[in-house]
Coordinates of N, CA and C in Angstrom, one line a residue:
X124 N 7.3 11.8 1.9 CA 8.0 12.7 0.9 C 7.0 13.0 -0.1
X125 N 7.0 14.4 -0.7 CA 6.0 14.5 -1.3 C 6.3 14.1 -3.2
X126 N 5.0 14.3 -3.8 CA 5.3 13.9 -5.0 C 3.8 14.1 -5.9
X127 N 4.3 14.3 -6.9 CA 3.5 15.1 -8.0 C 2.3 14.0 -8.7
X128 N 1.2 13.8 -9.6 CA 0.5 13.0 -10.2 C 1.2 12.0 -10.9
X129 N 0.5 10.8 -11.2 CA 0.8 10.0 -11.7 C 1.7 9.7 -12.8
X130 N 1.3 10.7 -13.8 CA 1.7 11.2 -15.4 C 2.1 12.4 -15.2
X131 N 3.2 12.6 -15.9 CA 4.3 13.8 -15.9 C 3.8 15.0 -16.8
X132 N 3.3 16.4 -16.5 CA 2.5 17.2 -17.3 C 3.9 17.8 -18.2
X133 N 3.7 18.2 -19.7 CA 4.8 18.7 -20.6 C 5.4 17.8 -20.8
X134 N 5.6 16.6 -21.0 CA 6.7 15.5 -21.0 C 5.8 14.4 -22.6
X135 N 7.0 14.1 -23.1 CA 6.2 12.4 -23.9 C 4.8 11.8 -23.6
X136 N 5.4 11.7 -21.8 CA 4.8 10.2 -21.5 C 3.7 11.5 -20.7
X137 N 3.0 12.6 -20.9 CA 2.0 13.4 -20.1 C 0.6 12.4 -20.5
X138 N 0.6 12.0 -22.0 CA -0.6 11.5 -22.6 C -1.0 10.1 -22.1
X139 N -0.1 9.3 -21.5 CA -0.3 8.2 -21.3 C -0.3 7.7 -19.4
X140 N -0.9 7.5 -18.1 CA -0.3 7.2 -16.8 C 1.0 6.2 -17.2
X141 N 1.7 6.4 -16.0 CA 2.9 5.4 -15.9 C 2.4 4.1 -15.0
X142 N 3.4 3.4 -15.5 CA 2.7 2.0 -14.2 C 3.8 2.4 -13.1
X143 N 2.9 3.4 -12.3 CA 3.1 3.4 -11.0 C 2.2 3.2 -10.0
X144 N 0.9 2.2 -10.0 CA -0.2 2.8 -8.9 C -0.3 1.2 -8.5
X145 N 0.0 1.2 -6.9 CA -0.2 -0.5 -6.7 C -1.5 -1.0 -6.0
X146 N -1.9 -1.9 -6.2 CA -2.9 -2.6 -6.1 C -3.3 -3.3 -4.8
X147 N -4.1 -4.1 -4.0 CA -3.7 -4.5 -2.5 C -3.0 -5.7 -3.0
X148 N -2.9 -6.4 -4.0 CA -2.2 -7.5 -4.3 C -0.5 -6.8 -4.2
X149 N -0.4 -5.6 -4.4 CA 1.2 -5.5 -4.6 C 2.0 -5.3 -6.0
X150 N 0.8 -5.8 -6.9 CA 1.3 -5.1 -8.3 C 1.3 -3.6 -8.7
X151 N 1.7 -3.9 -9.9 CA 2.3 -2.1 -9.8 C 1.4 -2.3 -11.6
X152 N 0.3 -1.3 -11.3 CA -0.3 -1.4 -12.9 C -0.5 0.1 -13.2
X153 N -0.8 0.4 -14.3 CA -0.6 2.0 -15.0 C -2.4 2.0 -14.7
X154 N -2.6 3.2 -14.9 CA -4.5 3.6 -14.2 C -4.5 4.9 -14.6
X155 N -5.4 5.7 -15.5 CA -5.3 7.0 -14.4 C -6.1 7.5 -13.5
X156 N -6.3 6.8 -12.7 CA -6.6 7.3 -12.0 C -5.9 7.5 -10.7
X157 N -6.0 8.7 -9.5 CA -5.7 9.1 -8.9 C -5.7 8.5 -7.3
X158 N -4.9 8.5 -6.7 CA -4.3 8.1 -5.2 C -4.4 9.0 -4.4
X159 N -4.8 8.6 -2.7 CA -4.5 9.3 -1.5 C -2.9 9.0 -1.0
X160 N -2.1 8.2 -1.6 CA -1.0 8.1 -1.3 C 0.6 8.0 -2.2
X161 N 1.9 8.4 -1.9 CA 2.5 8.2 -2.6 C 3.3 7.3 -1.5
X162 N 4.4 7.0 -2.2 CA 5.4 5.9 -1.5 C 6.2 5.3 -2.4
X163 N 7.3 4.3 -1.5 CA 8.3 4.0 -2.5 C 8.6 2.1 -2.0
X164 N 9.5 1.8 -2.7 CA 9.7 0.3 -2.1 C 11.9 0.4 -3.0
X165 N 12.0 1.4 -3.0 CA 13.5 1.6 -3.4 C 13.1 2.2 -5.0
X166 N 14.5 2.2 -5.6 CA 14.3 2.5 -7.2 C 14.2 1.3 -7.8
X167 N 13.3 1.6 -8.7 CA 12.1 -0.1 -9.3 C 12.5 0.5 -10.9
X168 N 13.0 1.8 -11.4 CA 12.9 2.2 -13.2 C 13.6 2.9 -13.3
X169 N 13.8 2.7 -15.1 CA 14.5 3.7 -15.1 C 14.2 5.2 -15.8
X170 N 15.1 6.0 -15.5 CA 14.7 7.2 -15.8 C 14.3 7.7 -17.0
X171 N 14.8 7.5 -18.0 CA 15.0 7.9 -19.3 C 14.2 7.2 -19.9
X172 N 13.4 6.2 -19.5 CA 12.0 5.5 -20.4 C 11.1 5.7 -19.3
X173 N 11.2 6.5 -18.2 CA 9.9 6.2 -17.5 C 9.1 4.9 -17.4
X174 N 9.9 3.8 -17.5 CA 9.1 2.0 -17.3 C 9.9 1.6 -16.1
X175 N 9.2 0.8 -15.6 CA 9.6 -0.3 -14.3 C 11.0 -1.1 -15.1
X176 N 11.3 -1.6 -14.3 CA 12.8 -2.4 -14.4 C 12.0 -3.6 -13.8
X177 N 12.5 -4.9 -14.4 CA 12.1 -6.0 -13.7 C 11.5 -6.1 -12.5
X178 N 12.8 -5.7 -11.6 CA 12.6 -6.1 -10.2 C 11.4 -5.2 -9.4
X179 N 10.7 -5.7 -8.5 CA 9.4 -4.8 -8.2 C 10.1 -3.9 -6.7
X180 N 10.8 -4.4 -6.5 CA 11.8 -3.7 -4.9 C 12.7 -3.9 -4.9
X181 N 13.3 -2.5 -4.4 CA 14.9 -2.9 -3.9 C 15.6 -2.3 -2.5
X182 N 14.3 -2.6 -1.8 CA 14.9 -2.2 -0.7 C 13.4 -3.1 0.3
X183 N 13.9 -3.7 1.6 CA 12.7 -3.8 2.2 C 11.8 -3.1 3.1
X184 N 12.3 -1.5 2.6 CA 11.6 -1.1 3.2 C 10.4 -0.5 2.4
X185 N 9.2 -0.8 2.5 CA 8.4 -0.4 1.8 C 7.7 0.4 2.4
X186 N 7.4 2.1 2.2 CA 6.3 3.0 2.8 C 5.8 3.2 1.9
X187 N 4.4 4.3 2.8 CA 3.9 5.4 2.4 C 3.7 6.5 3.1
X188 N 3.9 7.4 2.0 CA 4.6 8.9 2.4 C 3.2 10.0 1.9
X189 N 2.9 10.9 2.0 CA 1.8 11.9 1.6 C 2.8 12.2 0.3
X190 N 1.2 12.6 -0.7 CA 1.8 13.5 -1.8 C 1.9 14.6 -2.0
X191 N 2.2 15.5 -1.0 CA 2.8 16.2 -0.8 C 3.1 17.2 0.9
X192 N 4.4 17.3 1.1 CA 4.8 17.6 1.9 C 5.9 19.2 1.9
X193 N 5.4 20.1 2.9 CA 5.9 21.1 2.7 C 6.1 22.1 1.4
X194 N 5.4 21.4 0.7 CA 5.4 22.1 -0.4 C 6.3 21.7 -1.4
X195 N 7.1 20.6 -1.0 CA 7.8 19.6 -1.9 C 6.9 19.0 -2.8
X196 N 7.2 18.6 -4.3 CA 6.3 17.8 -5.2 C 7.5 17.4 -5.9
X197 N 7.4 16.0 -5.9 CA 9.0 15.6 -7.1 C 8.1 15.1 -8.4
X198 N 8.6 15.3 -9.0 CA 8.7 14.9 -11.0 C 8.8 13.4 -11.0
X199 N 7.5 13.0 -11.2 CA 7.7 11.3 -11.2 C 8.6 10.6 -11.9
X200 N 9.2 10.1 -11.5 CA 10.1 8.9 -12.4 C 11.0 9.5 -13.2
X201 N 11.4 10.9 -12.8 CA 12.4 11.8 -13.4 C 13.9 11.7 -13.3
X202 N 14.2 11.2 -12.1 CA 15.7 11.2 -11.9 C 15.9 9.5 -11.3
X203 N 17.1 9.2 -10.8 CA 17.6 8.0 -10.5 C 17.4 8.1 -9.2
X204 N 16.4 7.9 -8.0 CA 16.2 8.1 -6.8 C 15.0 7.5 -6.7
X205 N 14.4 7.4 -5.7 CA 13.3 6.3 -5.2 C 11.9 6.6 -6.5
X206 N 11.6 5.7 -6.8 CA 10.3 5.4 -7.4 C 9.0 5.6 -6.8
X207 N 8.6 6.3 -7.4 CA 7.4 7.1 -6.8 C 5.7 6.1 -7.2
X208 N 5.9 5.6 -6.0 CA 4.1 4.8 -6.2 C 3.1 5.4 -5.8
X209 N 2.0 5.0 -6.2 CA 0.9 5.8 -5.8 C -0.1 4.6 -5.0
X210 N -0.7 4.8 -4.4 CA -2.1 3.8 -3.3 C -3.4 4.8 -3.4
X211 N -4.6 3.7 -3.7 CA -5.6 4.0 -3.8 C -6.1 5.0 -2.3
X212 N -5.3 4.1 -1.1 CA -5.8 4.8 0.3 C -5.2 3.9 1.0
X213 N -4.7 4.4 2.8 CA -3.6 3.5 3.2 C -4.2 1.9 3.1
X214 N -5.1 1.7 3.6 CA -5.8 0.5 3.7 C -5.0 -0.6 2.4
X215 N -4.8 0.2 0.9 CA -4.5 -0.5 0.1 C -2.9 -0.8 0.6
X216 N -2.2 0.3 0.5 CA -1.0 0.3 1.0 C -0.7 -0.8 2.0
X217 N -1.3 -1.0 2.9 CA -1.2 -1.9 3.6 C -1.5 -3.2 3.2
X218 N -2.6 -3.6 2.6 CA -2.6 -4.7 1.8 C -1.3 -5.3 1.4
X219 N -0.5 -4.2 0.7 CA 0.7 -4.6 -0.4 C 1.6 -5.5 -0.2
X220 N 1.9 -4.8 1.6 CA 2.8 -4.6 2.4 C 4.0 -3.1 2.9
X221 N 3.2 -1.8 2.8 CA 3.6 -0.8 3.0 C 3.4 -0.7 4.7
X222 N 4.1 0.5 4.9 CA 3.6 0.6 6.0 C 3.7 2.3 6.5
X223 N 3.6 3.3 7.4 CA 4.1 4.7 7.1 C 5.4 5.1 7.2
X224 N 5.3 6.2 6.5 CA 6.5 6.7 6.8 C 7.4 7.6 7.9
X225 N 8.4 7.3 8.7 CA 8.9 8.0 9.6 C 9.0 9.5 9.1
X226 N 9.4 9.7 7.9 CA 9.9 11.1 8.0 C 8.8 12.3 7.7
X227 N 7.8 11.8 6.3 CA 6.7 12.4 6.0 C 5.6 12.9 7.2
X228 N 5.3 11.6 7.2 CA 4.2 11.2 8.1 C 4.4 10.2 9.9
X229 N 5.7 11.5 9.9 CA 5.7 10.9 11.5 C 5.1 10.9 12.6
X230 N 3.5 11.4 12.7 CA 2.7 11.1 13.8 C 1.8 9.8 13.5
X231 N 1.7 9.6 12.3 CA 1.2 8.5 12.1 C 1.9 6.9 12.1
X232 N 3.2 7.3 11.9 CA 4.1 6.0 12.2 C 4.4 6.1 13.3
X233 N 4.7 6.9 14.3 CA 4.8 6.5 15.6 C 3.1 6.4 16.2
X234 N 2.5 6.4 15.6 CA 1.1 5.4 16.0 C 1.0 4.2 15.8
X235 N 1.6 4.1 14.4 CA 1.6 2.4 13.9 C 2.5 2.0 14.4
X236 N 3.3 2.4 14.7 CA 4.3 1.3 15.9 C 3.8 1.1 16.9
X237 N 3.5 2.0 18.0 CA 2.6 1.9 18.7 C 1.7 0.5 18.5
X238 N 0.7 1.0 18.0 CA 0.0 -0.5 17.4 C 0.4 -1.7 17.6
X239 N 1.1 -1.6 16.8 CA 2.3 -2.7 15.9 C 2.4 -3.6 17.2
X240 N 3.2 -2.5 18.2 CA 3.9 -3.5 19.3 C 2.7 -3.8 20.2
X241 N 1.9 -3.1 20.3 CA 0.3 -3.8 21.3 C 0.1 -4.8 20.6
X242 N 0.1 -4.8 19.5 CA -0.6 -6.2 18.7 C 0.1 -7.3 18.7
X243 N 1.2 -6.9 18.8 CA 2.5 -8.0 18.2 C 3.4 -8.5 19.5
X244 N 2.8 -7.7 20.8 CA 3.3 -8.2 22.3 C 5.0 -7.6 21.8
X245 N 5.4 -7.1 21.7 CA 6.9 -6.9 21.0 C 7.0 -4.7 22.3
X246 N 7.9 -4.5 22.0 CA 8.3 -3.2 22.4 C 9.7 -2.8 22.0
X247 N 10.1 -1.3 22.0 CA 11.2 -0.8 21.4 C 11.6 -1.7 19.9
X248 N 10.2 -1.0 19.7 CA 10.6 -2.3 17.9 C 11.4 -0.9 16.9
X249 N 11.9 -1.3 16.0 CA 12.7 -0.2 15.0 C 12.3 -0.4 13.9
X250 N 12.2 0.7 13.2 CA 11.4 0.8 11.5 C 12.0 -0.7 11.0
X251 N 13.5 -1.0 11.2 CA 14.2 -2.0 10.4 C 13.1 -3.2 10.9
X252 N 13.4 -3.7 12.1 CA 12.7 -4.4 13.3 C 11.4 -4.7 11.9
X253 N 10.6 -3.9 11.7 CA 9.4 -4.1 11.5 C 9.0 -4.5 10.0
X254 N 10.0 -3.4 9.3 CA 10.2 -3.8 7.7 C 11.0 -5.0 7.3
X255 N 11.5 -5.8 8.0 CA 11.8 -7.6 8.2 C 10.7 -8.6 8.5
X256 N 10.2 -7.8 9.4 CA 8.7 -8.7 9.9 C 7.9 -8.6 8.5
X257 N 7.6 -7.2 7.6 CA 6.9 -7.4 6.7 C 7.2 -8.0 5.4
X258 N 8.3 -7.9 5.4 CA 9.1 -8.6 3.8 C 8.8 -10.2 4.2
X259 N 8.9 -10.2 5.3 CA 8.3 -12.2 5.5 C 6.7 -12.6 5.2
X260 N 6.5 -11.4 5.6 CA 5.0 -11.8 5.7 C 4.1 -11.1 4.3
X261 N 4.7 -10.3 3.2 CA 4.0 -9.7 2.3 C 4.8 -10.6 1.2
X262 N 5.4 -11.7 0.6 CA 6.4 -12.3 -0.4 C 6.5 -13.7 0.1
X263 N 6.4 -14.2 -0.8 CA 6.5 -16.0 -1.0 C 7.3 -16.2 -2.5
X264 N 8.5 -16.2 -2.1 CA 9.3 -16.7 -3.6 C 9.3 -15.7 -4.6
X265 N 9.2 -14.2 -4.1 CA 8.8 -13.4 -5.0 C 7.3 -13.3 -5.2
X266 N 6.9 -13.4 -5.2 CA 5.2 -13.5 -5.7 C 4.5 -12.8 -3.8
X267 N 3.0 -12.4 -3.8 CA 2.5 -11.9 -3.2 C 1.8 -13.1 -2.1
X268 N 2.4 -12.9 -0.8 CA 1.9 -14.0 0.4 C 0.6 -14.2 0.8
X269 N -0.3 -14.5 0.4 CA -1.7 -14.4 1.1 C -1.7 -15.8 2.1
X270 N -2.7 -15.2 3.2 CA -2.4 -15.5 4.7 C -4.1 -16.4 5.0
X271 N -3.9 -17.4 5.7 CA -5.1 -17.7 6.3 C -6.3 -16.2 7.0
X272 N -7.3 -16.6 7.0 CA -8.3 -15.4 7.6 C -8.1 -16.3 9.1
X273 N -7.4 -15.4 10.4 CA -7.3 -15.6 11.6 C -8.9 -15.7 12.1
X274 N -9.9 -15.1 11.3 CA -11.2 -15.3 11.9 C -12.2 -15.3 10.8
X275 N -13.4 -15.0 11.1 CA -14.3 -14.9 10.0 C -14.3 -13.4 9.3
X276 N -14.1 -13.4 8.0 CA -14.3 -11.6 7.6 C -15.0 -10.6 8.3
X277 N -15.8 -10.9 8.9 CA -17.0 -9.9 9.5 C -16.0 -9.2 10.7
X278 N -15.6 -10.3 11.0 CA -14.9 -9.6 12.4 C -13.7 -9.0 12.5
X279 N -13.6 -8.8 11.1 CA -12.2 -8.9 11.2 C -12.2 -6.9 11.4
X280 N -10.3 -6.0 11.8 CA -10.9 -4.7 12.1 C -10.6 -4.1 10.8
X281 N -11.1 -2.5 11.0 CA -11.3 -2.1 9.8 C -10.2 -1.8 9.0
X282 N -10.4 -1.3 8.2 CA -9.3 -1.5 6.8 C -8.2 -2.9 6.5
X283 N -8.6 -4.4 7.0 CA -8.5 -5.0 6.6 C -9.0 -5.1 5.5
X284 N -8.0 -6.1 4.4 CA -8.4 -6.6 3.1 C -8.1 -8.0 2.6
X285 N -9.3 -9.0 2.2 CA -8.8 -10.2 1.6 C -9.1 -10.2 0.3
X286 N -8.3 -11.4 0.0 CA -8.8 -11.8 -2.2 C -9.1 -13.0 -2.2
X287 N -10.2 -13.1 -3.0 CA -10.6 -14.0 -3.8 C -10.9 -14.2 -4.8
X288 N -10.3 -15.1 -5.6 CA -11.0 -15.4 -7.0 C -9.3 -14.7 -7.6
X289 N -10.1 -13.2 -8.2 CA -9.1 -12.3 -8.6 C -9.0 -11.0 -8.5
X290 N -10.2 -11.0 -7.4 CA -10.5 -9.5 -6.7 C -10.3 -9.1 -5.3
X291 N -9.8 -8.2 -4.9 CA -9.5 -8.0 -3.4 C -10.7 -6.9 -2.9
X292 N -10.7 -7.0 -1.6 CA -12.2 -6.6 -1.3 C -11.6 -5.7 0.2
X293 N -12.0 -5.0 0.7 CA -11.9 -4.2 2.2 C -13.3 -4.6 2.9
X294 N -12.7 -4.5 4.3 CA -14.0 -4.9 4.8 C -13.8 -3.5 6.4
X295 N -15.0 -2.9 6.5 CA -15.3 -2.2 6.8 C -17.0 -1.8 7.6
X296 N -16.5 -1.9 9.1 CA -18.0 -2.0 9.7 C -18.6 -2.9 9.3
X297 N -17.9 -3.8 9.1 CA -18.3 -5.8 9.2 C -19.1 -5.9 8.0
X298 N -18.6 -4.6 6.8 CA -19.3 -4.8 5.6 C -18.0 -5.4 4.5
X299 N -18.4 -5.5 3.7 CA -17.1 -6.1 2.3 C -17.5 -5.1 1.1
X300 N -16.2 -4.3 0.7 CA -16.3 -3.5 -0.6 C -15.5 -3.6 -1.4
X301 N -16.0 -4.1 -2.6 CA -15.1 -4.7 -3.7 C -13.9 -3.5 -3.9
X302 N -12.8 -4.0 -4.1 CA -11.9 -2.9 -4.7 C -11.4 -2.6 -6.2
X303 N -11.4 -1.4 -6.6 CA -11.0 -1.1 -8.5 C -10.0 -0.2 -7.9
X304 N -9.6 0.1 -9.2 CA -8.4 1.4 -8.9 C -9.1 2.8 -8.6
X305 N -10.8 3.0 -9.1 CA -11.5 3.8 -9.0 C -11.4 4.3 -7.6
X306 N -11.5 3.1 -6.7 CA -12.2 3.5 -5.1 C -13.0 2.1 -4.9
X307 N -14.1 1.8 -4.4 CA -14.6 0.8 -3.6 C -15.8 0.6 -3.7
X308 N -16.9 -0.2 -4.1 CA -17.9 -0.6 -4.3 C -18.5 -1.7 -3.4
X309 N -20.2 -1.4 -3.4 CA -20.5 -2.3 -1.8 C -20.7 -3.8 -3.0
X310 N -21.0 -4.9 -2.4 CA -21.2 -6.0 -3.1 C -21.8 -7.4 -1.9
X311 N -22.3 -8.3 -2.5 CA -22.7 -9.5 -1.5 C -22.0 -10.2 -2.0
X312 N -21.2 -10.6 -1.6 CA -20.2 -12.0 -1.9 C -20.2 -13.6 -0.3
X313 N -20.3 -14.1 -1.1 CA -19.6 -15.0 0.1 C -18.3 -14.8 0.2
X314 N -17.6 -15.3 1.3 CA -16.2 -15.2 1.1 C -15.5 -16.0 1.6
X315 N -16.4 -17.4 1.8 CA -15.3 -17.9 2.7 C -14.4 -19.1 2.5
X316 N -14.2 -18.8 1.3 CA -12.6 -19.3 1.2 C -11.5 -18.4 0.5
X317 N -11.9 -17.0 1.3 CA -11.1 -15.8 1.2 C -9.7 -15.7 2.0
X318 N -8.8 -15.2 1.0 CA -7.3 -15.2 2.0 C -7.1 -13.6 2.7
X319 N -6.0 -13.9 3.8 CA -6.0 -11.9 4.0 C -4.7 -12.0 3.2
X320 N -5.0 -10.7 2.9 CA -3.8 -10.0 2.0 C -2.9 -9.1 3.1
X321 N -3.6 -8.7 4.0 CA -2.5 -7.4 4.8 C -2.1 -8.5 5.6
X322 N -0.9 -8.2 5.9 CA -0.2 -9.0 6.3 C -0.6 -8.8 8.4
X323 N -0.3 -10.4 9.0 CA -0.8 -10.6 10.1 C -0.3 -9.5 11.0
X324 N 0.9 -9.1 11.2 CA 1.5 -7.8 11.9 C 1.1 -7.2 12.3
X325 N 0.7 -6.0 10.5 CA 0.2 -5.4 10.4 C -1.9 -5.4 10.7
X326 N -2.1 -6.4 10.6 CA -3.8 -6.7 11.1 C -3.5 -6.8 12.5
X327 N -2.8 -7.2 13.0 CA -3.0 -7.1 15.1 C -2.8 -5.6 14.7
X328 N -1.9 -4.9 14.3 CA -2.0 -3.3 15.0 C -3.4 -3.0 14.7
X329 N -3.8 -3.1 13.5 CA -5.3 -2.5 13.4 C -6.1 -3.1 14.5
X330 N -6.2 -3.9 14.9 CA -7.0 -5.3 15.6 C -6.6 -4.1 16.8
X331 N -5.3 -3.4 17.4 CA -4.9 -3.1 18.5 C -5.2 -1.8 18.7
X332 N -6.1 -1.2 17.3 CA -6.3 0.5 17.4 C -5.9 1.2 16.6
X333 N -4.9 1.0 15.6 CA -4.8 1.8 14.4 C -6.1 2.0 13.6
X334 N -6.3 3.3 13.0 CA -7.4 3.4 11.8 C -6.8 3.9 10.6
X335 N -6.5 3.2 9.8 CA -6.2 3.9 8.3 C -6.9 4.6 7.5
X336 N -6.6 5.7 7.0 CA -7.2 6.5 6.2 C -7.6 5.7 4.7
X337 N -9.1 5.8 4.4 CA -9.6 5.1 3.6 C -10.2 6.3 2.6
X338 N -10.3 5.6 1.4 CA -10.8 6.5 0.3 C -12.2 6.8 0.5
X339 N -12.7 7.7 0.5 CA -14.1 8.6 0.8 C -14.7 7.1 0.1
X340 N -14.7 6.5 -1.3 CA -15.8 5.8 -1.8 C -15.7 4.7 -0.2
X341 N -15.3 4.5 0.3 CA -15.2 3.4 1.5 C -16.0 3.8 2.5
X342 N -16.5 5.3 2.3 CA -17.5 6.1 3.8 C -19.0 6.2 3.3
X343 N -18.7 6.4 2.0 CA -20.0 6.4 1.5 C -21.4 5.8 1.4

């Protein structure tokens, strides 16, 4: 579903971003800077202050959708209907626990299913099917699930992401690039008492042939 920048142009809140742009940890922090993705996890605010509401989801289904579609663009955080987030690039999105969208971006989610079920030995899986598998595997008590590394980082496939410390990192062509809201930076880290943040599921599909669309700073 498509959807307009971060900050609402002609409005109060034009001078300031909204905290809508999530992070691979899953937080939702204000930036302005700019996303390859929008998406939703239910309505998270409310309208009339443009601020988050407590709760970070209310629905388990979490995607991401292109920002724009058909020439659709919605008014961020304007009316009482799905909450409009933004991702650095799917890779992040995936981190969070997102995953695509059927209706937007339906050749790409019937790829990640596809995937999904190679990776996951599973078949005739259903969006619901899958967005259950991920609410287990992306939340611990509320808070964000980080997962043992099933192998050494190097090996792991691309657009995977782990954290350490209090930075989350992409690893790409068996390299590691620190992640900001900016985009992606190369760096030497050790990492090995690094957790994965994208959830296991979702890493067999990549492991099975998915490729996520990564922010240009990640090709560079």
């Amino acid at each position: 579903m498509a959807s307009s920048s971060s900050s609402t142009r002609n409005s109060p809140f034009a001078t300031r971003p909204l905290q809508n742009r999530v992070t691979p940890t899953g937080d939702i922090i204000a930036t302005p800077h700019r996303g390859l993705f929008t998406g939703n996890r239910g309505i998270i605010h409310d309208p009339a202050t443009k601020t988050l509401l407590k709760k970070r989801w209310s629905s388990p289904a979490w995607i991401t959708c292109l920002c724009e579609f058909r020439g659709w663009r919605r008014p961020v955080m304007a009316r009482r209907s799905w909450t409009e987030l933004f991702f650095l690039d799917e890779a992040t999105a995936f981190a969070a626990g997102h995953r695509p969208c059927f209706f937007c971006r339906r050749d790409d989610a019937m790829r990640f299913r596809a995937a999904w079920e190679a990776g996951n030995g599973a078949s005739g899986i259903s969006a619901k099917t899958m967005d259950a598998a991920l609410h287990r595997e992306r939340l611990h008590r509320g808070r964000k699930r980080l997962h043992p590394l099933p192998m050494p980082w190097p090996d792991l496939p691309d657009g995977a992401m782990v954290h350490q410390g209090e930075e989350s990192f992409l690893v790409v062509q068996g390299r590691v690039l620190l992640w900001s809201p900016a985009g992606y930076a190369s760096v030497e880290r050790q990492l090995d008492d690094a957790k994965l943040l994208t959830p296991p599921s979702t890493l067999r599909a990549l492991d099975a042939g998915y490729r996520p669309t990564l922010h240009p700073t990640a090709l560079s």
